[in-house]
mmCIF file of C-alpha atoms in Angstrom:
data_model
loop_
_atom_site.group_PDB
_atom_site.id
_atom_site.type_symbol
_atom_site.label_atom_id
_atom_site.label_comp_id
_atom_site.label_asym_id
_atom_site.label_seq_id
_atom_site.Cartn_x
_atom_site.Cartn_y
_atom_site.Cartn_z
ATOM 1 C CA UNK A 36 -81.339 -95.028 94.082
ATOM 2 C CA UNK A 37 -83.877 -94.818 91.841
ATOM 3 C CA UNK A 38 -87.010 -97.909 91.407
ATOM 4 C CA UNK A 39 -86.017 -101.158 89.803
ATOM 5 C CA UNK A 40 -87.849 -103.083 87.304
ATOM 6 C CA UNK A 41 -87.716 -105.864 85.000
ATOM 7 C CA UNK A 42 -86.960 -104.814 81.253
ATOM 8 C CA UNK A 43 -89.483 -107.412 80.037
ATOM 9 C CA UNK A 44 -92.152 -105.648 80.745
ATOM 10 C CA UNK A 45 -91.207 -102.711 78.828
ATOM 11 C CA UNK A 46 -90.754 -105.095 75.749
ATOM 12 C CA UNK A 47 -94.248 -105.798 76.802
ATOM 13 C CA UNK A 48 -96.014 -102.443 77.137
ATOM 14 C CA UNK A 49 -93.680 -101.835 74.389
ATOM 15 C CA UNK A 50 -95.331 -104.725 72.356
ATOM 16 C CA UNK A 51 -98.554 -103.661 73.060
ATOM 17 C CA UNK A 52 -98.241 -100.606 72.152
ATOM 18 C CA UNK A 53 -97.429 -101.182 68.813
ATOM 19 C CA UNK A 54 -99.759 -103.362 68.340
ATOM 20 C CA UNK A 55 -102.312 -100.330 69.500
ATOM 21 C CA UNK A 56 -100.386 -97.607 67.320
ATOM 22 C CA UNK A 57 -100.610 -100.420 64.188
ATOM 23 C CA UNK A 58 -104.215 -100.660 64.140
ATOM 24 C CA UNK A 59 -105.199 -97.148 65.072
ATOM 25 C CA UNK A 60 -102.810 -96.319 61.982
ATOM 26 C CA UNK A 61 -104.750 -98.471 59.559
ATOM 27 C CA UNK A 62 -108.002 -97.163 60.903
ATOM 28 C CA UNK A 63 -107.793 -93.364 61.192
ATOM 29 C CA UNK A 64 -109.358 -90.923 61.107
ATOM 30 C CA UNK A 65 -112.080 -93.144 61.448
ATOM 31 C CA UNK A 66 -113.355 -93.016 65.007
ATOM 32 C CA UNK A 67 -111.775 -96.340 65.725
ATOM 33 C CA UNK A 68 -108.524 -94.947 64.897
ATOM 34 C CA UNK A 69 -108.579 -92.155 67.282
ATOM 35 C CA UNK A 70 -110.152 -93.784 69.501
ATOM 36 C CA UNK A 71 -107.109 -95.790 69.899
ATOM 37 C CA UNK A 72 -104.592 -92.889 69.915
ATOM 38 C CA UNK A 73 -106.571 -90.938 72.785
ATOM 39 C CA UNK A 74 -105.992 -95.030 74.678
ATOM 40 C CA UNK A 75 -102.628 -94.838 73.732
ATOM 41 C CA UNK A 76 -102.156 -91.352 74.980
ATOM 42 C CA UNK A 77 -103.550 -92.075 78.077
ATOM 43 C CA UNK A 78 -101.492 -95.612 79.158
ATOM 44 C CA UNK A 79 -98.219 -93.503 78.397
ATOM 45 C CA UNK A 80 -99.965 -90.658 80.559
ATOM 46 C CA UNK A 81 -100.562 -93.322 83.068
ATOM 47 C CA UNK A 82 -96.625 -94.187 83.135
ATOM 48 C CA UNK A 83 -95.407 -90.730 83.492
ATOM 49 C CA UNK A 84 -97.469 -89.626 86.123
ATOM 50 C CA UNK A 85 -97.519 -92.990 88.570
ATOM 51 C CA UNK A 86 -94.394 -94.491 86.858
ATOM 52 C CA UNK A 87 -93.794 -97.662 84.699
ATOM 53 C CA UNK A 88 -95.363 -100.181 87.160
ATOM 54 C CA UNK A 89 -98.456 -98.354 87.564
ATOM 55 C CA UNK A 90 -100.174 -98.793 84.522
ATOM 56 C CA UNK A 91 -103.138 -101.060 83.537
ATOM 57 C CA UNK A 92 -100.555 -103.071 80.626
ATOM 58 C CA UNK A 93 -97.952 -103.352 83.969
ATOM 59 C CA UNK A 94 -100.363 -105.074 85.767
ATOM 60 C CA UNK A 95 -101.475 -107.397 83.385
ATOM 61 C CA UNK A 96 -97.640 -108.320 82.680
ATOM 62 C CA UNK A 97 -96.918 -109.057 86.190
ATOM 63 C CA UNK A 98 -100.374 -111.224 86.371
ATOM 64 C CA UNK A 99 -99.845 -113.224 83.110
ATOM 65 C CA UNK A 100 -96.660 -112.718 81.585
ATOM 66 C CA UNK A 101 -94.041 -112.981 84.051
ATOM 67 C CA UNK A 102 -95.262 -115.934 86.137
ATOM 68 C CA UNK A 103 -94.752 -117.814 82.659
ATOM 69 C CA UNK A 104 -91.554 -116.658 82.045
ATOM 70 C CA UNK A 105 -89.753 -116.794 85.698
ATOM 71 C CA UNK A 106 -87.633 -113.998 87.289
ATOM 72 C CA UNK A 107 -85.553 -111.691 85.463
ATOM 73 C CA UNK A 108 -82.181 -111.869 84.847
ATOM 74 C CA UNK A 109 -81.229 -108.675 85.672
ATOM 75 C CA UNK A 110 -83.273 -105.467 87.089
ATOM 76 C CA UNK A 111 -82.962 -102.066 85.034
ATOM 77 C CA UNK A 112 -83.604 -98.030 86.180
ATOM 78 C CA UNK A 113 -86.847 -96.942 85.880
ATOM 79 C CA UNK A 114 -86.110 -93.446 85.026
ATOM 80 C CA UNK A 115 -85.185 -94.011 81.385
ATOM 81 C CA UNK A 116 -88.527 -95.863 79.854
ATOM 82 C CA UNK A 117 -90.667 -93.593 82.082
ATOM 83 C CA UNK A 118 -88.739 -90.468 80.155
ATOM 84 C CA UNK A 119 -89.382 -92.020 77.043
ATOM 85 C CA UNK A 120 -93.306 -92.600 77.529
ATOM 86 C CA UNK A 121 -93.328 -88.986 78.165
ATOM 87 C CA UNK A 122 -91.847 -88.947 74.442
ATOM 88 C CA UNK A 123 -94.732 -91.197 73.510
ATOM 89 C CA UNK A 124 -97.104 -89.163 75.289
ATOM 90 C CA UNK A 125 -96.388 -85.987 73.676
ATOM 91 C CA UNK A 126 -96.390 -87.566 69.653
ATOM 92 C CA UNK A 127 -100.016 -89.206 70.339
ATOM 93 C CA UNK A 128 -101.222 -85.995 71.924
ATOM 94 C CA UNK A 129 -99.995 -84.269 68.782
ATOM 95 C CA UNK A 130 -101.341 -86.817 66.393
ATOM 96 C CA UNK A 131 -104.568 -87.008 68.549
ATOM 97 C CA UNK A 132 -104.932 -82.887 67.948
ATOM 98 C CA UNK A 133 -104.062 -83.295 64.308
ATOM 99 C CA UNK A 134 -106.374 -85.701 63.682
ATOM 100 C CA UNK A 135 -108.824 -83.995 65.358
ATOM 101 C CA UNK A 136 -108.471 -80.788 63.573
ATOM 102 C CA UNK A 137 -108.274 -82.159 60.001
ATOM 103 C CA UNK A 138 -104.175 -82.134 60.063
ATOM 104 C CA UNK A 139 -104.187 -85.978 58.649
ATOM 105 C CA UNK A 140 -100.659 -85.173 57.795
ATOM 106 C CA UNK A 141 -98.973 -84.292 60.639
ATOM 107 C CA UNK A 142 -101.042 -86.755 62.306
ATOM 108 C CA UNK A 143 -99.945 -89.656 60.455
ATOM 109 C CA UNK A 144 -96.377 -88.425 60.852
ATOM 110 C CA UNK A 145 -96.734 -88.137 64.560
ATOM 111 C CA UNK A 146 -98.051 -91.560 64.777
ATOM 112 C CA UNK A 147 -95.545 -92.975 62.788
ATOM 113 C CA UNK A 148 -92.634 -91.724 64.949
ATOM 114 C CA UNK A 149 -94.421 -93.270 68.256
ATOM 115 C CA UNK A 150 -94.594 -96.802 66.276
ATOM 116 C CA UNK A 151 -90.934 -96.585 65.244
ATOM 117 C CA UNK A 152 -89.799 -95.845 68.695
ATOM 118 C CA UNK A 153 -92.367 -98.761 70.218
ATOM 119 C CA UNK A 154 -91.013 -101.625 67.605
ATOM 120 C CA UNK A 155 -87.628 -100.565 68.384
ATOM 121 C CA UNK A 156 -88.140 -100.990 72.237
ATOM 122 C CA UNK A 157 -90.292 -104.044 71.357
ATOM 123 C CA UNK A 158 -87.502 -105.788 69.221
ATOM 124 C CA UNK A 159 -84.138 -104.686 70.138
ATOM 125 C CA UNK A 160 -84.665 -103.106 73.536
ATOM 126 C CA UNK A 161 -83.894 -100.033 72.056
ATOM 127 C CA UNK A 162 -84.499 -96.405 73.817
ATOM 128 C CA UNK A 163 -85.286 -93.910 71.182
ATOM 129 C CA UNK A 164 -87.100 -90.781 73.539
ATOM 130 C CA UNK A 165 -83.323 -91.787 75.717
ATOM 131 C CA UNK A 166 -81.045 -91.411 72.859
ATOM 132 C CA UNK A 167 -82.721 -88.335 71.311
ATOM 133 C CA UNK A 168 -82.641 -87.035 75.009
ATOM 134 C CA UNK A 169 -78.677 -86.295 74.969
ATOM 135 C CA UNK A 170 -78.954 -84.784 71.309
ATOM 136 C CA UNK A 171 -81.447 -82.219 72.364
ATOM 137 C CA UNK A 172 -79.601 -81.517 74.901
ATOM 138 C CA UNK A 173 -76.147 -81.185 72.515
ATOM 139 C CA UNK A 174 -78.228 -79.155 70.317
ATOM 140 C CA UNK A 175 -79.632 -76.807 72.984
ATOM 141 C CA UNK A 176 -76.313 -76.022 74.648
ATOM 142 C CA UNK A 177 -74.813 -74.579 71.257
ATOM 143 C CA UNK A 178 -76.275 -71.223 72.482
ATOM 144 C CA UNK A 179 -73.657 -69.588 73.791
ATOM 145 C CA UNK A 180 -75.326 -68.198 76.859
ATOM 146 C CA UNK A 181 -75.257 -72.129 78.007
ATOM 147 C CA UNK A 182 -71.578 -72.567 78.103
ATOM 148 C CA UNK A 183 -70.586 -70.814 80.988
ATOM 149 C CA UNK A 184 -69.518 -73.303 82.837
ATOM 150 C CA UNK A 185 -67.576 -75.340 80.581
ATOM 151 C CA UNK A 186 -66.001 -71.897 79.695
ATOM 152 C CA UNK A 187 -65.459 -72.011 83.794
ATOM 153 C CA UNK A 188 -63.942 -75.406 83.838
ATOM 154 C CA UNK A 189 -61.417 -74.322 80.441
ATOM 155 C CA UNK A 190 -60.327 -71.104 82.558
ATOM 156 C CA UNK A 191 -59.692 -73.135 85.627
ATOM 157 C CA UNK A 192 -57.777 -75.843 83.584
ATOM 158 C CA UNK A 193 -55.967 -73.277 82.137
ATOM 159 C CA UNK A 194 -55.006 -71.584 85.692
ATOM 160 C CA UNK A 195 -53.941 -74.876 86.625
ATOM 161 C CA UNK A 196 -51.598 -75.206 83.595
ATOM 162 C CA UNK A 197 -50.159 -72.273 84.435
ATOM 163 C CA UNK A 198 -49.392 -72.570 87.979
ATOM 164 C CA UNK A 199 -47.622 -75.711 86.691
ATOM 165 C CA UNK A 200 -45.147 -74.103 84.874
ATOM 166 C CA UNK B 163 -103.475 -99.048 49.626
ATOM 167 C CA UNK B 164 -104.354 -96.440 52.317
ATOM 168 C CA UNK B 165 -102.543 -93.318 53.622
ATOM 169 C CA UNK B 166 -101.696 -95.927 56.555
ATOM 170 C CA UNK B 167 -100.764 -98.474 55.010
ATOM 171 C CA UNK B 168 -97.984 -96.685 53.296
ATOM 172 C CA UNK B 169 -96.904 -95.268 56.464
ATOM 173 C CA UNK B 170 -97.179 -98.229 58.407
ATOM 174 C CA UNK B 171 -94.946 -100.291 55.713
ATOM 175 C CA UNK B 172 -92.482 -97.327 55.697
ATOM 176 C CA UNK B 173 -92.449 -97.989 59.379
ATOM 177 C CA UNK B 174 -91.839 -101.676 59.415
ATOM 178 C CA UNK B 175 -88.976 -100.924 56.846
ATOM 179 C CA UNK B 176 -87.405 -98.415 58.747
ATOM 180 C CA UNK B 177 -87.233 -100.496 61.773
ATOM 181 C CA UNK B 178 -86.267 -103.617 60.460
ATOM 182 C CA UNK B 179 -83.141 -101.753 58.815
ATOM 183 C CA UNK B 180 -82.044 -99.972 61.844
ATOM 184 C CA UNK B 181 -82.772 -102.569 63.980
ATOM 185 C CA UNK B 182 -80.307 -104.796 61.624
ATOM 186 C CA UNK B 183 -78.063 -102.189 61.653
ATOM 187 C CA UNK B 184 -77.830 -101.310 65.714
ATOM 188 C CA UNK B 185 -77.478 -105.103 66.966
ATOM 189 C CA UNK B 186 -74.950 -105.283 63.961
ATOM 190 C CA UNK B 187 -72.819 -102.031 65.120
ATOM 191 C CA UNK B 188 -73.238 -101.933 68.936
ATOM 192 C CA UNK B 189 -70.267 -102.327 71.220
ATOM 193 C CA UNK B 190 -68.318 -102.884 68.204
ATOM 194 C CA UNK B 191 -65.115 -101.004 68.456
ATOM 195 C CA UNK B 192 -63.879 -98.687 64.949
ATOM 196 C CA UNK B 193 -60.884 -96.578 64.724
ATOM 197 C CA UNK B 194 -58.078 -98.836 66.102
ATOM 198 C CA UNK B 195 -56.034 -98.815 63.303
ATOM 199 C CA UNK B 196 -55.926 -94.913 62.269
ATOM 200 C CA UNK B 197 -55.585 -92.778 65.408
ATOM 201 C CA UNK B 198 -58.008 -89.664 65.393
ATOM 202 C CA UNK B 199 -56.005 -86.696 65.464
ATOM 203 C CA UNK B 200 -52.313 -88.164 65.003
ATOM 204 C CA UNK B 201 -50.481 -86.397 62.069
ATOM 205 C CA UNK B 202 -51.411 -88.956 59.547
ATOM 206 C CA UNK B 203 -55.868 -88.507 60.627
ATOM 207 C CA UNK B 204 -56.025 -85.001 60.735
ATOM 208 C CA UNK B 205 -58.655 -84.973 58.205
ATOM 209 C CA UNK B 206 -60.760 -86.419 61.188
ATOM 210 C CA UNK B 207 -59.738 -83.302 63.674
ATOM 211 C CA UNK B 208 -62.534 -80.674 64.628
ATOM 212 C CA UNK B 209 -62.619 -77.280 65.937
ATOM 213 C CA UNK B 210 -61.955 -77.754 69.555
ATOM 214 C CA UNK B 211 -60.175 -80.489 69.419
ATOM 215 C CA UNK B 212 -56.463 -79.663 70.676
ATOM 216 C CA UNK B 213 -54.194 -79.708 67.597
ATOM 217 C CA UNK B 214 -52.173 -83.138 66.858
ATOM 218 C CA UNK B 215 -48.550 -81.675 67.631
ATOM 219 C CA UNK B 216 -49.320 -81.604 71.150
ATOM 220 C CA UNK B 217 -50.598 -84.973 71.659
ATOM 221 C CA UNK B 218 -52.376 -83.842 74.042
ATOM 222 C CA UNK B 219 -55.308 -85.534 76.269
ATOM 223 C CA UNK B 220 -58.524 -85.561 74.398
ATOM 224 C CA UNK B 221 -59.656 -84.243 77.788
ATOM 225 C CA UNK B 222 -57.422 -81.073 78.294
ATOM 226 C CA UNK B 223 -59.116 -78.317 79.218
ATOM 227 C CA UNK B 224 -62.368 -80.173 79.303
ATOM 228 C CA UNK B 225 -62.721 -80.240 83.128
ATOM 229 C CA UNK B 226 -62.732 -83.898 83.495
ATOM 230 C CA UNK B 227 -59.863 -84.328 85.832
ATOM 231 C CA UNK B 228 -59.061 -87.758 85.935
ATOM 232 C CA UNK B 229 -55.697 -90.048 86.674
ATOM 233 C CA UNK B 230 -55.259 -91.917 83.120
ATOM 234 C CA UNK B 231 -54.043 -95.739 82.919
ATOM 235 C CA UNK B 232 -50.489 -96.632 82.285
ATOM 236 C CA UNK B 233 -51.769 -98.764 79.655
ATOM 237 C CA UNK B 234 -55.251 -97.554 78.678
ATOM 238 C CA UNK B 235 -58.070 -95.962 79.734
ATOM 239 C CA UNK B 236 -61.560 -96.972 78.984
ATOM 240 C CA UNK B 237 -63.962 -93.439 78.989
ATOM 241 C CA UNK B 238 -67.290 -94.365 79.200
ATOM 242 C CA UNK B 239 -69.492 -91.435 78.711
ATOM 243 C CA UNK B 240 -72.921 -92.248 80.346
ATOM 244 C CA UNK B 241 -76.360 -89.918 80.918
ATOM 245 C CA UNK B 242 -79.357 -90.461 83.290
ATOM 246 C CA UNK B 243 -81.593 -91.667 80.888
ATOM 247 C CA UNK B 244 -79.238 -94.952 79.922
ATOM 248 C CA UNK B 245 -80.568 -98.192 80.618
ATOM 249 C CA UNK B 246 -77.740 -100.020 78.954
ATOM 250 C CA UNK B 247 -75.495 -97.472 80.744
ATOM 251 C CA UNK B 248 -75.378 -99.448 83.790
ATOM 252 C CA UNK B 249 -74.556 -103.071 82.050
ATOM 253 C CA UNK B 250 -71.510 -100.945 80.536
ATOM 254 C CA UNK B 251 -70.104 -100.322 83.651
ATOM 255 C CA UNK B 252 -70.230 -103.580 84.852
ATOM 256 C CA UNK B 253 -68.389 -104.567 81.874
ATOM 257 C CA UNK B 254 -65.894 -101.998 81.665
ATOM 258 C CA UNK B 255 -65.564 -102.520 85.307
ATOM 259 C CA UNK B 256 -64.316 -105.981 85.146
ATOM 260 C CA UNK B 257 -62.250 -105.402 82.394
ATOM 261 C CA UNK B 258 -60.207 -102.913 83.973
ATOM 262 C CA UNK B 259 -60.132 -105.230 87.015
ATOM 263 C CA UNK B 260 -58.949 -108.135 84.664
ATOM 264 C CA UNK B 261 -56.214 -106.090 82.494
ATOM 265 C CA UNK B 262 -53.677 -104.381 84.411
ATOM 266 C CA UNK B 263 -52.366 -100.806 83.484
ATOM 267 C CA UNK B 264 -56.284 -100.552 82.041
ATOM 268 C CA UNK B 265 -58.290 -97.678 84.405
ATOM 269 C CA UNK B 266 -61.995 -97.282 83.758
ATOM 270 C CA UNK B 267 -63.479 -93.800 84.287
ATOM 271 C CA UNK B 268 -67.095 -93.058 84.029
ATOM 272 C CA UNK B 269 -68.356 -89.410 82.767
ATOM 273 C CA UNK B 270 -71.736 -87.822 82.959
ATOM 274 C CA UNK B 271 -72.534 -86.455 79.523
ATOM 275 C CA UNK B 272 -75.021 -84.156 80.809
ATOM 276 C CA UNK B 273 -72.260 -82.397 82.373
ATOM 277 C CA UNK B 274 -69.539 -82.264 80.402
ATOM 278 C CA UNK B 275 -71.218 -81.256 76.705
ATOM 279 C CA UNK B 276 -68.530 -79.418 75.839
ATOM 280 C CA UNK B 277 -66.642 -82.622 75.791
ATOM 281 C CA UNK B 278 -68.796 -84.265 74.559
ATOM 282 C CA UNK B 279 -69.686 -82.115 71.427
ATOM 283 C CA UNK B 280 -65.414 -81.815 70.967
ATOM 284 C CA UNK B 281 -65.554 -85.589 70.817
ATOM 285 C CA UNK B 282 -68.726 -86.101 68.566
ATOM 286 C CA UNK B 283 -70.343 -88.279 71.617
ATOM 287 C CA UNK B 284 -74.002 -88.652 69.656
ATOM 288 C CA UNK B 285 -75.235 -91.927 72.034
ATOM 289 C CA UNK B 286 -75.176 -93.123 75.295
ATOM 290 C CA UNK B 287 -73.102 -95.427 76.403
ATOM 291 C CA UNK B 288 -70.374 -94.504 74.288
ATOM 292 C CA UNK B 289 -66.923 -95.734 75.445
ATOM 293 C CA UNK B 290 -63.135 -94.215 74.240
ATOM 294 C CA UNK B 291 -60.164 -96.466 74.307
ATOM 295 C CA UNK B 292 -57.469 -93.414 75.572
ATOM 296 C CA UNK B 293 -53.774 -94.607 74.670
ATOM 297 C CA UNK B 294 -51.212 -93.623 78.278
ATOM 298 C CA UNK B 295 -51.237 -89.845 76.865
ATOM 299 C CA UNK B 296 -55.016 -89.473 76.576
ATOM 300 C CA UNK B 297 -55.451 -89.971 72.426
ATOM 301 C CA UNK B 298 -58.387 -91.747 71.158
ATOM 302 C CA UNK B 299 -57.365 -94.451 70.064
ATOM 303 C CA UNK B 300 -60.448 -96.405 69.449
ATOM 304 C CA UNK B 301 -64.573 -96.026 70.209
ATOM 305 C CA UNK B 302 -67.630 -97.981 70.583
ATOM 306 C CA UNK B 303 -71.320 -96.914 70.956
ATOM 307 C CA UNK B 304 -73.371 -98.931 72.356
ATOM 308 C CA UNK B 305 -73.324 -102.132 75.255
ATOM 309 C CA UNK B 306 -69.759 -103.817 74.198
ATOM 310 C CA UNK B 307 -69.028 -107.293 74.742
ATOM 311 C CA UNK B 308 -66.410 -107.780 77.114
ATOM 312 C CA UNK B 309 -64.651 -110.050 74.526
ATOM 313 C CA UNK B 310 -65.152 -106.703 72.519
ATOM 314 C CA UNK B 311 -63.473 -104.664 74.925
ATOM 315 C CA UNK B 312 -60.771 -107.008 75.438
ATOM 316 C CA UNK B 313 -59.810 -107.412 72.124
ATOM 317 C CA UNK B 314 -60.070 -103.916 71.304
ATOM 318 C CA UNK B 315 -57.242 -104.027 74.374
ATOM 319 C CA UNK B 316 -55.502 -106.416 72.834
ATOM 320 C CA UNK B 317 -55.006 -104.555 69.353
ATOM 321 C CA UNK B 318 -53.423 -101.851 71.016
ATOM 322 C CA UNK B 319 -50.595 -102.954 72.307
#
């Protein structure tokens, strides 16, 4: 059984992110801007290595935000927002290179995708880096050298048919 | 206006339509009234997906072994990374408590992707209404209501 937590605070860290992402988009690459990406970079870095709870925007929810609000209704896995601040992690360590190295382009692009997934969680709860997770995977299995052991499974099922009959 | 300013309205309009668009389609139940892969939807058949004349299981040959209901089953195809996975089984759960003939079985996507690429699974919780002979006869993507589900029930019969 993996840790529990409440799913407010990822709206929160969610929230705050964007809020981060927002201002370091309308401010790069001036210093500010990056500045704020290599922040941002570093909370989600924070999550995937010590987990959701761990980090400084965790802290501050459990301190301020939740005794406001009361206990949660319900308790949710912690696995799936800590995969998806890895998801985080790697678009503002890309942006923060591009930037960096004079790709605006990419960087803005990079950025963009990290705000889109943040507002989603923010708003609507929404998983993006978990939903893209099972397409990637779809999409990587299509090699053929990966479908041994469905092909396994179909040869069984098959066997099975047969003795059947 | 800036470089990021563009992108950041871009952005904002993006979400704002898919996030109308999710909370409008989620747990919402399509397909009930055309039956993927009878003779009259073949259009909607796919490589790998066992021809209609059989009526066979959309799971034959898949490797997911499982008893089907005498009245429906609800397939809920879940992954690891899935928080609203868990709140779907709870509702499926009680559903198939409530309803009798109704089974609900749980799959791990992760593990079955040939199924789940034969049955264009894209998302997490996705759940398949299965008529007694293992057809599709109706899907939702997404958390479903369990007024959702049962209705979806209720339609089929």
């Amino acid at each position: 059984m993996s840790q529990q937590i409440d799913p407010r605070g990822q709206q929160f860290a969610a929230a705050v992110t964007s809020l981060v992402l927002v201002i370091a988009l309308l401010t790069v690459p001036g210093p500010l801007g990056i500045a704020l990406i290599a922040v941002q970079a570093a909370l989600f870095a924070t999550s995937v290595g010590l987990g959701v709870q761990r980090t400084p925007v965790a802290t501050v929810f459990r301190s301020v935000v939740r005794p406001r609000i009361g206990p949660p209704t319900h308790l949710e896995d912690a696995a799936p927002p800590r995969f998806a601040q890895g998801v985080g992690l790697v678009f503002t360590v890309t942006a923060l290179a591009a930037f960096l190295g004079g790709a605006d382009l990419v960087g803005f692009v990079a950025v963009a995708l990290a705000l889109v997934a943040a507002l989603l969680n923010a708003s609507i709860g929404l998983c993006l880096g978990c939903e893209v997770y099972l397409l990637l995977h779809r999409l990587r299995s299509t090699t053929p050298d990966k479908n041994q052991i469905p092909a396994r499974q179909q040869a069984r099922a098959t066997q099975e048919a047969r003795s059947t009959t | 206006m800036t470089t990021g300013q563009w992108v950041l309205l871009a952005v904002v309009l993006f979400v704002v339509g898919f996030a109308v668009y999710r909370v409008a389609t989620d747990g919402h139940f399509r397909g009930t009234r055309r039956v993927r892969g009878s003779s009259e939807g073949t259009s909607a058949g796919t490589p790998g997906v066992p021809p209609a004349e059989t009526a066979a299981s959309v799971l034959a040959g898949s490797g997911v072994d499982v008893p089907l209901g005498e009245r429906a089953t609800l397939l809920q195809f879940s992954s690891a990374f899935c928080a609203p996975c868990r709140a779907t089984r709870r509702v499926l759960g009680e559903v198939a408590e409530l309803v009798p003939g109704v089974t609900h079985v749980e799959v791990d996507a992760e593990h079955h992707l040939q199924v789940v690429r034969d049955l264009r699974v894209l998302r997490t919780p996705t759940t398949l209404i299965l008529d007694p002979h293992g057809q599709e006869v109706s899907r939702a993507a997404g958390l479903p209501k369990r007024d959702q589900v049962l209705a979806a029930l209720e339609r089929l019969s």
